[in-house]
mmCIF file of C-alpha atoms in Angstrom:
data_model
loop_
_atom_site.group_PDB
_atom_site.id
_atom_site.type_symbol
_atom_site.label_atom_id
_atom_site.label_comp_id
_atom_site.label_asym_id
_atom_site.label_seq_id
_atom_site.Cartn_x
_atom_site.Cartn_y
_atom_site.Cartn_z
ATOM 1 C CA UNK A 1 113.615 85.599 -32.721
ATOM 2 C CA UNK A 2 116.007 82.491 -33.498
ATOM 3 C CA UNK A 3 113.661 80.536 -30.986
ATOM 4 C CA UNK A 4 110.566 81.559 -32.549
ATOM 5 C CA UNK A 5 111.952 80.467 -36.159
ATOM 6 C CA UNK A 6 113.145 77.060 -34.662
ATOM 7 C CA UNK A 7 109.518 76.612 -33.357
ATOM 8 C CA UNK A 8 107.851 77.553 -36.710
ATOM 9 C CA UNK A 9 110.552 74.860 -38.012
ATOM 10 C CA UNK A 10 109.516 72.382 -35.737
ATOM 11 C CA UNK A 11 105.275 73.164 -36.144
ATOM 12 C CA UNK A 12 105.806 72.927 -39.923
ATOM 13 C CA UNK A 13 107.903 69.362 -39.302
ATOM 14 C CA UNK A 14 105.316 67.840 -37.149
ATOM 15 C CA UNK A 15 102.433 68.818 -39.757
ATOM 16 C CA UNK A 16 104.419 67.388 -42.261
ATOM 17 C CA UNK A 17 104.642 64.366 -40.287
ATOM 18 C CA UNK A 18 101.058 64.105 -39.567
ATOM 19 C CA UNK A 19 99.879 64.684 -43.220
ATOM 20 C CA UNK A 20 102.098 61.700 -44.207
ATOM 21 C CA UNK A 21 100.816 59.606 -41.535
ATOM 22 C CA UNK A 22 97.352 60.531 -42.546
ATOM 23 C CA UNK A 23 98.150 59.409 -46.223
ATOM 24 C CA UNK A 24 99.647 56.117 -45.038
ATOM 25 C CA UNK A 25 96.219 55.412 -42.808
ATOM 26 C CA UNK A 26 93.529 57.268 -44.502
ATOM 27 C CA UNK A 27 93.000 54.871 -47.438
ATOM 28 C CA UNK A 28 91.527 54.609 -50.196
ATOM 29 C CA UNK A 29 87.995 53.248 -51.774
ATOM 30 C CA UNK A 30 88.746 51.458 -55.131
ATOM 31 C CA UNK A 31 85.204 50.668 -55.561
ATOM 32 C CA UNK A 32 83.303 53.452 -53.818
ATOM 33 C CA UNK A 33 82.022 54.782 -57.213
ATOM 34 C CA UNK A 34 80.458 51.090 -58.614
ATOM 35 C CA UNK A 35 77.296 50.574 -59.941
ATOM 36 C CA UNK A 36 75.863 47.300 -60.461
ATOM 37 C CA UNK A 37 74.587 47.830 -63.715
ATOM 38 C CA UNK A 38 78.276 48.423 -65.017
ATOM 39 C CA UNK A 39 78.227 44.452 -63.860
ATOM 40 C CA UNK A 40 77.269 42.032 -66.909
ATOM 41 C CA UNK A 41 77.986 39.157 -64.563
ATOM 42 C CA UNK A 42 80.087 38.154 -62.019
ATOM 43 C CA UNK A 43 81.162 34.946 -60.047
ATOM 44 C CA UNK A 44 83.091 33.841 -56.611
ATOM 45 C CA UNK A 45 86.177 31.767 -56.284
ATOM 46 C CA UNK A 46 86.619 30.074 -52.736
ATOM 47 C CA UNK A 47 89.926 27.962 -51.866
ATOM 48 C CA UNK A 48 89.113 26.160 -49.641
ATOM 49 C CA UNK A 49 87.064 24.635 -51.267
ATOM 50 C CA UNK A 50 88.139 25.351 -54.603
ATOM 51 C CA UNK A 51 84.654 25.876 -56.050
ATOM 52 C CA UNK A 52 83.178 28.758 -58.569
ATOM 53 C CA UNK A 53 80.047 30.177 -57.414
ATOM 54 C CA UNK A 54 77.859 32.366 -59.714
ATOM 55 C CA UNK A 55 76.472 35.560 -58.521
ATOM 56 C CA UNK A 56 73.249 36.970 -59.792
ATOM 57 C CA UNK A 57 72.385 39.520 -57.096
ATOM 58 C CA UNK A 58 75.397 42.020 -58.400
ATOM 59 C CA UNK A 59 73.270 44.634 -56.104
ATOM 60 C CA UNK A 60 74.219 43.130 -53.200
ATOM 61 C CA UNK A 61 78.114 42.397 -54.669
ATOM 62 C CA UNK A 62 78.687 46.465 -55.016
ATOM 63 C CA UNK A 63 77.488 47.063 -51.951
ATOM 64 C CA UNK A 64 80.207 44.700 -49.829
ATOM 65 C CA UNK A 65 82.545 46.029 -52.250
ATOM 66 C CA UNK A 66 81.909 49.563 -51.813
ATOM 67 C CA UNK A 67 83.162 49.387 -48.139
ATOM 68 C CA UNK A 68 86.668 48.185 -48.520
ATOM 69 C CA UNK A 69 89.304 50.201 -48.079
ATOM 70 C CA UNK A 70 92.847 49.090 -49.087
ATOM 71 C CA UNK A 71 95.964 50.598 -47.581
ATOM 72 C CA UNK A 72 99.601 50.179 -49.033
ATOM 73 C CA UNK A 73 100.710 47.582 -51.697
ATOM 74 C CA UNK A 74 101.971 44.699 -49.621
ATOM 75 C CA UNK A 75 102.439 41.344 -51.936
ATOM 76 C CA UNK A 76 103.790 39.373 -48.834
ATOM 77 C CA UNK A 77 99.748 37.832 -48.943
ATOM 78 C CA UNK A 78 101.597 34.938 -51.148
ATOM 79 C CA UNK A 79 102.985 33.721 -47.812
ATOM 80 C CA UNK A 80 100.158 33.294 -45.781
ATOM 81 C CA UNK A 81 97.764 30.298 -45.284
ATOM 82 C CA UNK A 82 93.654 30.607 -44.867
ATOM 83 C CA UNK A 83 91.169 31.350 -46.991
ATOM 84 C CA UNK A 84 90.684 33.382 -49.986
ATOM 85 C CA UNK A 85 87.435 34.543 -51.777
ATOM 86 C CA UNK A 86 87.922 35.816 -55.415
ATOM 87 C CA UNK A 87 85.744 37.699 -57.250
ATOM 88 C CA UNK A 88 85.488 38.019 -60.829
ATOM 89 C CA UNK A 89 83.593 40.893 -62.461
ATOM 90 C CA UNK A 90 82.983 41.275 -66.049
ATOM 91 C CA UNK A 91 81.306 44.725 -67.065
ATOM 92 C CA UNK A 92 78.997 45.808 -69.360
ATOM 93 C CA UNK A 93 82.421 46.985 -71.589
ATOM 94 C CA UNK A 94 83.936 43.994 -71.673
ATOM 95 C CA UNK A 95 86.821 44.798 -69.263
ATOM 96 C CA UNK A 96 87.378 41.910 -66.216
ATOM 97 C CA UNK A 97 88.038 43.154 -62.483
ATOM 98 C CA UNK A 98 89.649 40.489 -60.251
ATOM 99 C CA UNK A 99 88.994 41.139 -56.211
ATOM 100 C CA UNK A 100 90.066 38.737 -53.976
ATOM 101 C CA UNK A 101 89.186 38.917 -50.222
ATOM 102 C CA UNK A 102 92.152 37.344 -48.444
ATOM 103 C CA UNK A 103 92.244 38.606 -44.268
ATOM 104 C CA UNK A 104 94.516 40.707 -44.024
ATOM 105 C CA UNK A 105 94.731 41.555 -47.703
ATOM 106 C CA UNK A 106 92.512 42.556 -50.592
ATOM 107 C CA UNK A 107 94.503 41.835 -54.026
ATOM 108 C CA UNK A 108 93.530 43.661 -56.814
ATOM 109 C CA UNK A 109 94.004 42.750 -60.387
ATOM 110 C CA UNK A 110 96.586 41.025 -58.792
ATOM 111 C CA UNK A 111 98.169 43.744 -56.815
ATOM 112 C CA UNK A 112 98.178 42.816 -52.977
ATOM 113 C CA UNK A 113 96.728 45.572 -50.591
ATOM 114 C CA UNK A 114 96.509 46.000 -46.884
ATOM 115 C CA UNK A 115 93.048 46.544 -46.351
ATOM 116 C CA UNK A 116 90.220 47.331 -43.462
ATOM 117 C CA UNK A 117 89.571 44.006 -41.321
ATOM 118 C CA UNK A 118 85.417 45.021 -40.852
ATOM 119 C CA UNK A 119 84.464 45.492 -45.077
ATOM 120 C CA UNK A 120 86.929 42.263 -45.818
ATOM 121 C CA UNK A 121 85.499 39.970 -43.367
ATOM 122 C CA UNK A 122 81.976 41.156 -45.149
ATOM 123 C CA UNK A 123 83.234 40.257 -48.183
ATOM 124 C CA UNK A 124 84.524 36.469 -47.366
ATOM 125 C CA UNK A 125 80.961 36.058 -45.152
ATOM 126 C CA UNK A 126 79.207 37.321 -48.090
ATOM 127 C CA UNK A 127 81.343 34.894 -50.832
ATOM 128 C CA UNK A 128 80.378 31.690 -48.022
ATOM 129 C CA UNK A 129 77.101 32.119 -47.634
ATOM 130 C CA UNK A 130 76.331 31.990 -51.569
ATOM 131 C CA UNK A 131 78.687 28.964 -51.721
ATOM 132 C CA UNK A 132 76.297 27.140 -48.784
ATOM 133 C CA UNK A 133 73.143 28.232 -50.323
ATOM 134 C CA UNK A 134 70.425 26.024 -51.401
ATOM 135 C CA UNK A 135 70.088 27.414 -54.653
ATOM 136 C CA UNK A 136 74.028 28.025 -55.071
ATOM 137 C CA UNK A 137 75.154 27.607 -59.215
ATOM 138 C CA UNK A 138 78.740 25.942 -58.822
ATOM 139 C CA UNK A 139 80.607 27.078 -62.081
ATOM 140 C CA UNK A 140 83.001 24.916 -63.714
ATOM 141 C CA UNK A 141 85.290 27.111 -65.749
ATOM 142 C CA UNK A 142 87.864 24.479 -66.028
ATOM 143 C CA UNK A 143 88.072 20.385 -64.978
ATOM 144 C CA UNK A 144 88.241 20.716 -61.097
ATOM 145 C CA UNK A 145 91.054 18.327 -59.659
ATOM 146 C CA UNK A 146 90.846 15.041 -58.385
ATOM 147 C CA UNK A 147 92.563 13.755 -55.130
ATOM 148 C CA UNK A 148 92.884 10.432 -54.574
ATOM 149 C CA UNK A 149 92.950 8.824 -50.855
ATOM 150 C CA UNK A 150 93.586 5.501 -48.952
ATOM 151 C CA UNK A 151 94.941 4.363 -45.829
ATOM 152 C CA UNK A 152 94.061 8.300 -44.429
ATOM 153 C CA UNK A 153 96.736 9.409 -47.105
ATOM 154 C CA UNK A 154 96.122 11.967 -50.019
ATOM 155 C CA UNK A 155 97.363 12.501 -53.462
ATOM 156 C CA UNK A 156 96.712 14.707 -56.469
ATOM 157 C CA UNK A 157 95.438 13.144 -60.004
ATOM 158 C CA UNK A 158 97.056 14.126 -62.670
ATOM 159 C CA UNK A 159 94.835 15.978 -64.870
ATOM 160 C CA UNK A 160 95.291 14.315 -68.760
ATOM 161 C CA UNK A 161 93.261 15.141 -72.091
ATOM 162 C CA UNK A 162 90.040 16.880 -71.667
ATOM 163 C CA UNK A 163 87.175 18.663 -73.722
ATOM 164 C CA UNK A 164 85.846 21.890 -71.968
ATOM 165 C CA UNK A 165 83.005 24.251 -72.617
ATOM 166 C CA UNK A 166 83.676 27.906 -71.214
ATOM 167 C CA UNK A 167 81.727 31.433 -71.876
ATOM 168 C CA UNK A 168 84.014 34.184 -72.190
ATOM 169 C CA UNK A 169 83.404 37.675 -71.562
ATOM 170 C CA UNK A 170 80.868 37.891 -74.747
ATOM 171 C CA UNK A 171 79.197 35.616 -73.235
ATOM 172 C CA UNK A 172 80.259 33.095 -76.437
ATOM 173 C CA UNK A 173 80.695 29.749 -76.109
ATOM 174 C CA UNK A 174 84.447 28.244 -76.275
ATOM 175 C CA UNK A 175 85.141 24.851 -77.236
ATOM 176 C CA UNK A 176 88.429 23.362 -74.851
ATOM 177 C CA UNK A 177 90.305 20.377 -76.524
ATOM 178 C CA UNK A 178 93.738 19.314 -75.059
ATOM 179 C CA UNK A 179 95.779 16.246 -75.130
ATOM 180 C CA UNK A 180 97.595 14.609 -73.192
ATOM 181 C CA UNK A 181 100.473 11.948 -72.832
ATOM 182 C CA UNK A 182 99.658 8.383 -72.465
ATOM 183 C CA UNK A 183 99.429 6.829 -68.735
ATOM 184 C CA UNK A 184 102.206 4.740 -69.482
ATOM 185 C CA UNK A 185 104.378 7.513 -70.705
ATOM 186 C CA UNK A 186 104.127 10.063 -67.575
ATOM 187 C CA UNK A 187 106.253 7.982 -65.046
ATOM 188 C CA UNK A 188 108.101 11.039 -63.958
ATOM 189 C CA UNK A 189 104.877 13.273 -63.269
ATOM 190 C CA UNK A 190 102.280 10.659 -61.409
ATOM 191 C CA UNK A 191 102.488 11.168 -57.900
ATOM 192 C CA UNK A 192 102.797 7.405 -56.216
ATOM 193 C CA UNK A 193 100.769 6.699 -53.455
ATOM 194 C CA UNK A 194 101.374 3.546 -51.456
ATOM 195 C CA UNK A 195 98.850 1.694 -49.154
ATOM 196 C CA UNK A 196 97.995 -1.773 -47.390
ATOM 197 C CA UNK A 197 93.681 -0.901 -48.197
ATOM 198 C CA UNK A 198 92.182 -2.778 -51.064
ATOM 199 C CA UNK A 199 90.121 0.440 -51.844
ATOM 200 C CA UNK A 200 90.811 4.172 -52.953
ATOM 201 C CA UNK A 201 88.332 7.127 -52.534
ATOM 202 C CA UNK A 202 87.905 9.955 -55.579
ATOM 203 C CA UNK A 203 87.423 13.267 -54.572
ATOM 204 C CA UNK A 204 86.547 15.894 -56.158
ATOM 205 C CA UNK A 205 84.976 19.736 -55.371
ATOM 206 C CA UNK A 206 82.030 18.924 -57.464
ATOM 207 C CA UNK A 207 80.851 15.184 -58.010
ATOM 208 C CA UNK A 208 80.707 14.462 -61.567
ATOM 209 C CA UNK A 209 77.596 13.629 -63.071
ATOM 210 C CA UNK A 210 79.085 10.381 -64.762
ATOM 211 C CA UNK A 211 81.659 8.344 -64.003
ATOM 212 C CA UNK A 212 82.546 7.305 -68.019
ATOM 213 C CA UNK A 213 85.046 4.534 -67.457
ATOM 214 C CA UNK A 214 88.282 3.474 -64.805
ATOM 215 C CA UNK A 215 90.635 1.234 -66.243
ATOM 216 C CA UNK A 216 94.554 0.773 -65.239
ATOM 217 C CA UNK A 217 97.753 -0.749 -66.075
ATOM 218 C CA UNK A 218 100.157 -2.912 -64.717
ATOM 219 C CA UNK A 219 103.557 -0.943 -63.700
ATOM 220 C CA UNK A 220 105.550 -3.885 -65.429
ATOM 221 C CA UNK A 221 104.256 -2.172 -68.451
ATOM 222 C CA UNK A 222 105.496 1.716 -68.394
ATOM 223 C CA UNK A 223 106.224 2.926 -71.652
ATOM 224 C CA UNK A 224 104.136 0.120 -73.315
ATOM 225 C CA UNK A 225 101.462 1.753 -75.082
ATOM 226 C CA UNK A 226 100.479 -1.773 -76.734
ATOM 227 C CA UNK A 227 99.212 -3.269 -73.442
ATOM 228 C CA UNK A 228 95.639 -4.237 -72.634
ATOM 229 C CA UNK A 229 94.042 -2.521 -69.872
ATOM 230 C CA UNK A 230 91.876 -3.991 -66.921
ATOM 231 C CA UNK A 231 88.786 -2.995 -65.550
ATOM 232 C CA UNK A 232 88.230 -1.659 -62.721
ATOM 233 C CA UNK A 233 85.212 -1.862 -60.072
ATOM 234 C CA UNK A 234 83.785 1.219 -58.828
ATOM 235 C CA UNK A 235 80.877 1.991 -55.858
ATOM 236 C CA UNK A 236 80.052 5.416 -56.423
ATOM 237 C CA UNK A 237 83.207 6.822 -55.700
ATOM 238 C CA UNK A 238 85.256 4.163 -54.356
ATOM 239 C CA UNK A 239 87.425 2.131 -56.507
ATOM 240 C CA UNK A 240 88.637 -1.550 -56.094
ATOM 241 C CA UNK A 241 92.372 -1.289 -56.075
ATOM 242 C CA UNK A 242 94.608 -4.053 -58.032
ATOM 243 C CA UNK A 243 97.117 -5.540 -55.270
ATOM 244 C CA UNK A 244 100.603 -4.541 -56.429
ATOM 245 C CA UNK A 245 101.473 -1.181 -58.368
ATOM 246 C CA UNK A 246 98.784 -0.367 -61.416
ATOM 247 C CA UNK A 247 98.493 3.235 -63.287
ATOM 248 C CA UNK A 248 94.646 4.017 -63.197
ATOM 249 C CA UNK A 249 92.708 6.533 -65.217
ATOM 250 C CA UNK A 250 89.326 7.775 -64.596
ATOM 251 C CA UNK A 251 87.244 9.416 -67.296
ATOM 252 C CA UNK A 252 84.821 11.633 -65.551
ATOM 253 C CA UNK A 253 81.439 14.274 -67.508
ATOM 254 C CA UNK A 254 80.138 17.228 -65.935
ATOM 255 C CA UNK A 255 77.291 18.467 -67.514
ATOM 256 C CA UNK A 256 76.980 21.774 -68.659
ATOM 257 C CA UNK A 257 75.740 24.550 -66.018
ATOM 258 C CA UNK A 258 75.605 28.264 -67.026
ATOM 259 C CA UNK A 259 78.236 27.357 -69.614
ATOM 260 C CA UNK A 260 81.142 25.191 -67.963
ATOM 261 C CA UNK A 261 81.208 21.640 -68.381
ATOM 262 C CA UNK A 262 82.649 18.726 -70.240
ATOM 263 C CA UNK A 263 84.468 15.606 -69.829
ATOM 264 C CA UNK A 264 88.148 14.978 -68.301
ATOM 265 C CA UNK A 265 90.998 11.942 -67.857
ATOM 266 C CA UNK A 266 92.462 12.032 -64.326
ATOM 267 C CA UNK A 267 95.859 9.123 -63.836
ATOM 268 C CA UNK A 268 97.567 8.553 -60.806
ATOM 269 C CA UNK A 269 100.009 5.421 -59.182
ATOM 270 C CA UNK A 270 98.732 3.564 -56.338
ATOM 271 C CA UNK A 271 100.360 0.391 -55.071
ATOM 272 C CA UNK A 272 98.623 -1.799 -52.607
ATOM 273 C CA UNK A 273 100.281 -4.313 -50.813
#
């Protein structure tokens, strides 16, 4: 009898174990029950390459997004390198739904998940192939970044004033206006990037559609906000540098697509030998 009871113990232990190992792997479907027309519109984030792409097929984007299957919370995603697709969903209420596709994660709302390898490599296919599309919309919700590079070495602009044109959620337009520090005054936050070329390269995600003006400082005149500036030559987007060190700025338009655009200052610190 006492053996009988110990295996009834031990049956009801291993179910219990099973069940909970079921739970852990089973999964769940955050998005099995979408409908695209609960979608008012939607876009694609991609890092690399750090480009917004809008999506106007939001058929197709509940169908990829029907198949994943997230596991349990894991926020250790923050620590690994590659890329990551984000997908931003306004609905027809007005509520926003962040999904990012990041192998092997899926963050939602920004809660990291373990998710399903097959439905999450869909997903990031799916975001590339709109991003390399003839027809692709790139979205600018905000300036996009400028990186600066000679003699094979890279540095980040600093992003100064700019005036922005976003749509929110409404689908109204919002006007963008922030200032910005001097050149001269932002020592401490330029990044300085030294180099024995004559020229610089501008890169950015998305070309601008005008470059407004370049001009730069001496660096015998930091904190001089009287000085005159020089001109500087530009060849589509390579810049004549100044020999010695010289603050630049670059005033760079984007014209409005879909709603995003505007104009944007960009200074960095070069010295050429």
């Amino acid at each position: 009898m006492k053996k009988t009871k110990a295996l009834t113990v031990l049956s009801v232990c291993v179910l219990l174990a099973c069940a909970a190992v079921f739970l852990l792997t089973a999964g769940d479907r955050p998005f099995k029950d979408l409908d695209a027309a609960e979608i008012a519109s939607a876009d694609v984030h991609l890092i690399p390459p750090d480009k917004t792409v809008q999506i106007t097929d939001t058929e197709e984007l509940a169908e990829y997004l029907k198949d994943i299957v997230i596991y349990r919370e894991d926020s250790s995603y923050t620590e690994y390198d590659g890329q990551g697709v984000t997908f931003t969903l306004t609905m027809q209420d007005g509520t926003q739904i962040e999904a990012a596709a990041y192998q092997p994660f899926f963050i939602l709302n920004g809660v990291g998940y373990r998710t399903s390898y097959e439905p999450c490599e869909a997903l990031s296919n799916y975001a590339n192939r709109l991003l390399n599309a003839e027809d692709a919309v790139i979205l600018l919700k905000e300036p996009p970044t400028l990186t600066v590079v000679s003699d094979n070495t890279a540095c980040g602009a600093l992003l100064g004033r700019y005036q922005w044109q976003q749509t929110d959620s409404a689908g109204n337009t919002v006007s963008l206006l922030s200032e910005s520090p001097h050149p001269l005054e932002q020592k401490d936050e330029l990044v300085r990037l030294d180099t024995s070329q004559t020229t610089a390269l501008l890169q950015f995600p998305k070309e601008p559609d005008a470059i407004l003006s370049i001009r730069c400082w001496s660096d015998e005149h930091w904190g001089d906000l009287s000085a005159d500036s020089k001109s500087v030559t530009v060849y589509g987007n390579e810049i004549e540098l100044k020999p010695g060190g010289y603050i630049y700025e670059v005033q760079a338009q984007w014209d409005v697509v879909s709603g995003y655009g505007g104009t944007a200052c960009y200074s960095f610190y070069i010295k050429a030998e």
